[in-house]
PDB file of C-alpha atoms in Angstrom:
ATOM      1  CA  UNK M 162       0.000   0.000   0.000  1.00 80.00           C
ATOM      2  CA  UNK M 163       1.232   3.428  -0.940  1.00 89.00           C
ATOM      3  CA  UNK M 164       0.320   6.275   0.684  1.00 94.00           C
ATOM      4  CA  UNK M 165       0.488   9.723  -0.854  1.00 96.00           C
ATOM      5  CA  UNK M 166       1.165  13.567   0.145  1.00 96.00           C
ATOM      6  CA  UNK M 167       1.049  16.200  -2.428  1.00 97.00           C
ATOM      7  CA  UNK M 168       2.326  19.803  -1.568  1.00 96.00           C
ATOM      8  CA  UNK M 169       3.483  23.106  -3.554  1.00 96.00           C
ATOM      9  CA  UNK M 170       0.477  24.736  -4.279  1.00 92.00           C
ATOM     10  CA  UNK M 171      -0.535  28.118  -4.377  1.00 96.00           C
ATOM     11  CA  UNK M 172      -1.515  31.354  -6.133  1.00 97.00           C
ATOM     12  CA  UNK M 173       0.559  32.113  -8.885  1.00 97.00           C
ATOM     13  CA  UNK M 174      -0.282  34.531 -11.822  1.00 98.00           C
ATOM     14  CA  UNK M 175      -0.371  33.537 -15.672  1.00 98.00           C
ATOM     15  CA  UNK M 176       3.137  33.172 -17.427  1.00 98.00           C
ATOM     16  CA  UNK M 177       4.557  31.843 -13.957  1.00 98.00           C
ATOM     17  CA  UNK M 178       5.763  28.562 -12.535  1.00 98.00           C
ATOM     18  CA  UNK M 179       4.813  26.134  -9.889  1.00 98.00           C
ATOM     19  CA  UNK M 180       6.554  23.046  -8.627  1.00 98.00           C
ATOM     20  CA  UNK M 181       4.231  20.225  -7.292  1.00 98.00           C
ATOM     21  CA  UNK M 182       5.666  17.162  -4.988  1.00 98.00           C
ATOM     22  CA  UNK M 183       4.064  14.090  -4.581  1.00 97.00           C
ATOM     23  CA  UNK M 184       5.919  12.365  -1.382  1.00 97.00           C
ATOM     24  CA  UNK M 185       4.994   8.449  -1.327  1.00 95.00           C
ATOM     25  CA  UNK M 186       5.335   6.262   1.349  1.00 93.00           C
ATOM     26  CA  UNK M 187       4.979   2.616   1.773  1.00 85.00           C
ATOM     27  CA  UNK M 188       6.026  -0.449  -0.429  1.00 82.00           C
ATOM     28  CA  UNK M 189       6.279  -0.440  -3.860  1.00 85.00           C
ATOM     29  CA  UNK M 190       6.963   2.905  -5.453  1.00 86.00           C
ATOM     30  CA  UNK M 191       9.391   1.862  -7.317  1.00 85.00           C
ATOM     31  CA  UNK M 192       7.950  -0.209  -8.791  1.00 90.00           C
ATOM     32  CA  UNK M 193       4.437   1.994  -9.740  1.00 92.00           C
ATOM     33  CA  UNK M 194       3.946   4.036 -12.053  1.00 96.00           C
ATOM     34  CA  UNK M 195       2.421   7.291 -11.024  1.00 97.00           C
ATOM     35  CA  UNK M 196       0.810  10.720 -12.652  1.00 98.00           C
ATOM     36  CA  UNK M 197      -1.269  13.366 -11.832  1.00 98.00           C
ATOM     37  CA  UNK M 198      -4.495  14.373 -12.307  1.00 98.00           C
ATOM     38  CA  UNK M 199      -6.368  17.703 -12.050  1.00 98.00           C
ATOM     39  CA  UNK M 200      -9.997  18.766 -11.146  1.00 98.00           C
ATOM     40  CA  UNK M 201     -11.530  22.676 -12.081  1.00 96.00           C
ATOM     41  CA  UNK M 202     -14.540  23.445 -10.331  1.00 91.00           C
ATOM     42  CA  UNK M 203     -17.399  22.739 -11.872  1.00 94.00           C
ATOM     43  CA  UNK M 204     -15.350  20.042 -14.207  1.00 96.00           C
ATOM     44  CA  UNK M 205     -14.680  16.324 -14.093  1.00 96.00           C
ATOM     45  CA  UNK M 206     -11.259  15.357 -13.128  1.00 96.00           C
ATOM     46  CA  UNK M 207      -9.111  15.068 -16.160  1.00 97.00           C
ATOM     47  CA  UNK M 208      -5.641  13.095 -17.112  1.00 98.00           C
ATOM     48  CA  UNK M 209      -2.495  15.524 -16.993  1.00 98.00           C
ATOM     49  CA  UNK M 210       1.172  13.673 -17.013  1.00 98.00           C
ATOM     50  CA  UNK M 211       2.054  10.000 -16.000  1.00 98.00           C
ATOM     51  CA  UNK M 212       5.780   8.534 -15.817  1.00 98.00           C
ATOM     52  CA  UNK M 213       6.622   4.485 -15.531  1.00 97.00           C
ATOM     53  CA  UNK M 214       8.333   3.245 -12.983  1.00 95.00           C
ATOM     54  CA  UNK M 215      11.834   3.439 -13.875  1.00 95.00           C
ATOM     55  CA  UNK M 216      11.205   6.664 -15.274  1.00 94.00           C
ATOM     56  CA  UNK M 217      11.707   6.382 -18.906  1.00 96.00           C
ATOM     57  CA  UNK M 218       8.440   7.049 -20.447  1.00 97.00           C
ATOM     58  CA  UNK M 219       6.419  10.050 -19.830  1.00 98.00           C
ATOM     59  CA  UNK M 220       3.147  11.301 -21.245  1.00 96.00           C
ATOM     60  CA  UNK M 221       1.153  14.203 -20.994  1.00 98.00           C
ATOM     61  CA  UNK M 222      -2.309  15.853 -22.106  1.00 97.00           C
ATOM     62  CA  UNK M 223      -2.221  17.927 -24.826  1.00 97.00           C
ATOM     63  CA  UNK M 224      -3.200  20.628 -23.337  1.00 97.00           C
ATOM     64  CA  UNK M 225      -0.022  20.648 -21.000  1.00 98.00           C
ATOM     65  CA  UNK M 226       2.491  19.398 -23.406  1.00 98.00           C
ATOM     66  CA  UNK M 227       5.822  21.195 -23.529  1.00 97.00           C
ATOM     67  CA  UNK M 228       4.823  23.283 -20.651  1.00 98.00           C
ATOM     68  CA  UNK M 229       4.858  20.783 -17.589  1.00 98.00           C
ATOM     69  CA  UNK M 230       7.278  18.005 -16.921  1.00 98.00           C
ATOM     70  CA  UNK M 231       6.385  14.975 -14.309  1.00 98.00           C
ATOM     71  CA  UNK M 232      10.081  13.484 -12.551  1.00 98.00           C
ATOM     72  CA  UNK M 233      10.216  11.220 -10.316  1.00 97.00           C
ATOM     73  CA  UNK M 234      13.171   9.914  -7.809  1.00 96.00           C
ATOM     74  CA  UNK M 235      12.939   6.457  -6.356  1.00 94.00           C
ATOM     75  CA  UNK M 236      15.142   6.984  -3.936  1.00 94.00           C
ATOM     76  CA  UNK M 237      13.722   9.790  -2.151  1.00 94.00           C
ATOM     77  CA  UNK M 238      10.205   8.232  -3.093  1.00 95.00           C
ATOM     78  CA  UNK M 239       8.797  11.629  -4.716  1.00 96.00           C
ATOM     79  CA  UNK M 240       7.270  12.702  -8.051  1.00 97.00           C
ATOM     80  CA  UNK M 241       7.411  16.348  -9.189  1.00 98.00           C
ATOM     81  CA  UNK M 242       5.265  18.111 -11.473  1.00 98.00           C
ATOM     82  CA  UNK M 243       7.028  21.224 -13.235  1.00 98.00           C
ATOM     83  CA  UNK M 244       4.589  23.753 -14.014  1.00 98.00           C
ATOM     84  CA  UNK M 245       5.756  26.439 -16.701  1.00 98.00           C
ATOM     85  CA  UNK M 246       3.666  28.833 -18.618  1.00 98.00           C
ATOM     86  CA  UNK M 247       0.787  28.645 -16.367  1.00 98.00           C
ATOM     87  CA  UNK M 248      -2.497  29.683 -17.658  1.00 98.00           C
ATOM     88  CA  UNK M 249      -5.777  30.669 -16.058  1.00 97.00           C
ATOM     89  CA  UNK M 250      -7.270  27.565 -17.098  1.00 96.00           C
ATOM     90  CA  UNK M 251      -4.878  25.462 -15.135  1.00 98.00           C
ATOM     91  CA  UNK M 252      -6.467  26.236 -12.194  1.00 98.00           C
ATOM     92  CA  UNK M 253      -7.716  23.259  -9.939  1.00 98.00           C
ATOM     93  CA  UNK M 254      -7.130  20.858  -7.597  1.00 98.00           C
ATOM     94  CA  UNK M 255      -4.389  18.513  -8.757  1.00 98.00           C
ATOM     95  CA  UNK M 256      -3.699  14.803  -7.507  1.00 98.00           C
ATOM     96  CA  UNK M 257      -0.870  12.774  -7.836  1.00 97.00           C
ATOM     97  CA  UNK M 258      -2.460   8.922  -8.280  1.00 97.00           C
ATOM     98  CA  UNK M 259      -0.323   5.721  -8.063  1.00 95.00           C
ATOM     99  CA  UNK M 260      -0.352   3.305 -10.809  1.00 94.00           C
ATOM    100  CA  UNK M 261      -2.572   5.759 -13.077  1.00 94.00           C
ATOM    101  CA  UNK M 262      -5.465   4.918 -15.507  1.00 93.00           C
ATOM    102  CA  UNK M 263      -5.154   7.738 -18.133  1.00 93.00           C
ATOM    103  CA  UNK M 264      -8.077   5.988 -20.243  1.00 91.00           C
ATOM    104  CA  UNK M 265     -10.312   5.398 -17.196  1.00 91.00           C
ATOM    105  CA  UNK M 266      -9.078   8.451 -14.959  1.00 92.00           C
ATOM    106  CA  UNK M 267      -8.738   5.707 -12.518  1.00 92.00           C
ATOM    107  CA  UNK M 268      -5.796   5.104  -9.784  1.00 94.00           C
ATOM    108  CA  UNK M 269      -4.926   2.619  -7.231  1.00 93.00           C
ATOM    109  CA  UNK M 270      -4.562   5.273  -4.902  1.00 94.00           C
ATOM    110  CA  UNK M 271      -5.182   9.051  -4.825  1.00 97.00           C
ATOM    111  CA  UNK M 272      -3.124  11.791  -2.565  1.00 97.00           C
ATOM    112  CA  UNK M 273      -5.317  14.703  -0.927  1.00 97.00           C
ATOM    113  CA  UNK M 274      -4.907  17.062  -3.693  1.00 97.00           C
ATOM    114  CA  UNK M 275      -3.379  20.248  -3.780  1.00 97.00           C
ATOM    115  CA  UNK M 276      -4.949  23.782  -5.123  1.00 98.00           C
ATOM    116  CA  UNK M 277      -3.181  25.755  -7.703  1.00 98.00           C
ATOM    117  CA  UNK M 278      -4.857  29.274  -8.275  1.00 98.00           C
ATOM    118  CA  UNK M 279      -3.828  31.058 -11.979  1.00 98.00           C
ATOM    119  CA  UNK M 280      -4.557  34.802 -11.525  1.00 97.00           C
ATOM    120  CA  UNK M 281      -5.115  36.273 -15.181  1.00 92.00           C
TER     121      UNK M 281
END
């Protein structure tokens, strides 16, 4: 069982950067593949970057492609989400999600989320 803690949030204006962290504990990470997902208000949650378990293959939304990057390091058991370029419509809750389901926005486990605010 993994257990997740996202964190770097915040207000931020458009054009600017954010870092998210994803700190994992338990068994397994390295051996997971993980991502993140992202909720607006009002929206469904939707698929944003993902990253295998060794860390060789990433992929991303289109809609945040060549402006975020996912890393992860297995032996501090986190995974980062680069933020560049932010937009007003990147504003939501984001998740980082073990062993993620881009297809079926599904996970076998979810962090707490963390807000990210895009002032125009």
């Amino acid at each position: 069982q993994v257990q997740l803690v996202e964190s770097g949030g915040g207000l931020v204006r458009a054009g600017g950067s954010v870092r998210l962290v994803c700190a994992a504990s338990g068994r397994f990470f390295n051996r997971m593949g993980m991502g993140w997902f992202r909720q607006a208000p009002g929206k469904e949650r939707e698929f944003v970057a993902a990253i295998s378990w060794s860390g060789d293959y990433t992929n991303y939304a289109d809609s945040v492609k060549g402006r975020f990057t996912i890393s992860r390091d297995n032996a501090r058991n986190t995974v980062d989400l680069q933020m560049n370029s932010l937009k007003p419509e990147d504003t939501a809750v984001y998740y980082c999600a073990a062993d993620p389901q881009r297809t079926t926005l599904g996970a076998r486990t979810w962090g707490q989320g963390t807000q990210v605010i895009v002032s125009s």
